[in-house]
């Protein structure tokens, strides 16, 4: 799920489109299971204790845009308590990266160059970089609500609205059978503004006692963007998660600017 978020943050906004509306409910709210019950089943199904016990999680795999004939490798590192770095090296396009080092959030791509994220983009990256976000830990939310019994990605699922303590809202659909996520819907903050993105999650596999989705698909404008995870490792990352030199330079330049004169 975090991969899907990072992808939306990284790719130029022109490649993203408005997603389908939230699916219509198939049951009255009175008949729906409590969100706390749905989320607890999800944590048990994925093995959240193993995830939270790891100092860091490193996922590697491929990113594809089939219609464009594009295929690249990626590495996502998530380190406790709240650090993250995603790097994609796209042949013929260059390196795309985003991250959060515990205080500074950044994104960089060949079209826009390096950027320090602020405002809603910073809130979003701070939320999702927390290691607890992947397991939907209750401490991250001010409210949770089951809003529909519906079908997404070909599977019956319970749609749960999550209100983060930062004020953001996202929606996940959890399989009624397995408890695992089948889709996520969120308003992603980009340099071009906010847009709604739907990601379809599937092919959950076990890595060291923790289940992880290995296929994440964003469908938009008649095309697909696909991320496939081939390996997940638990333990200390090979490199520390720190802001790139280009981001450090931007921070230094910003701090060197004189304060505006008082009227």
mmCIF file of C-alpha atoms in Angstrom, residues 1-2 6 9 14 25 32 37 41 69-70 81 90 94 98 126 128-129 176 190 192 197 229 244 261 263:
data_model
loop_
_atom_site.group_PDB
_atom_site.id
_atom_site.type_symbol
_atom_site.label_atom_id
_atom_site.label_comp_id
_atom_site.label_asym_id
_atom_site.label_seq_id
_atom_site.Cartn_x
_atom_site.Cartn_y
_atom_site.Cartn_z
ATOM 1 C CA UNK A 1 0.000 0.000 0.000
ATOM 2 C CA UNK A 2 2.808 2.342 0.812
ATOM 3 C CA UNK A 6 4.910 6.662 -3.099
ATOM 4 C CA UNK A 9 3.937 11.111 -5.073
ATOM 5 C CA UNK A 14 0.180 14.520 -15.758
ATOM 6 C CA UNK A 25 -22.600 -0.056 -0.561
ATOM 7 C CA UNK A 32 -21.635 -3.759 8.716
ATOM 8 C CA UNK A 37 -13.038 -5.562 14.041
ATOM 9 C CA UNK A 41 -8.607 -9.092 11.400
ATOM 10 C CA UNK A 69 6.856 -0.234 -22.923
ATOM 11 C CA UNK A 70 8.489 0.968 -19.713
ATOM 12 C CA UNK A 81 10.029 4.638 13.592
ATOM 13 C CA UNK A 90 13.763 4.276 -15.245
ATOM 14 C CA UNK A 94 16.378 8.840 -15.092
ATOM 15 C CA UNK A 98 10.985 10.234 -2.614
ATOM 16 C CA UNK A 126 4.982 11.906 7.335
ATOM 17 C CA UNK A 128 2.801 7.038 5.431
ATOM 18 C CA UNK A 129 6.487 6.903 6.417
ATOM 19 C CA UNK A 176 -14.431 -10.321 3.748
ATOM 20 C CA UNK A 190 1.209 16.201 -5.727
ATOM 21 C CA UNK A 192 0.088 19.794 -9.369
ATOM 22 C CA UNK A 197 -6.113 7.635 -6.839
ATOM 23 C CA UNK A 229 7.463 -6.993 -5.331
ATOM 24 C CA UNK A 244 20.099 13.475 -0.797
ATOM 25 C CA UNK A 261 11.549 42.942 6.579
ATOM 26 C CA UNK A 263 6.353 46.445 7.903
#
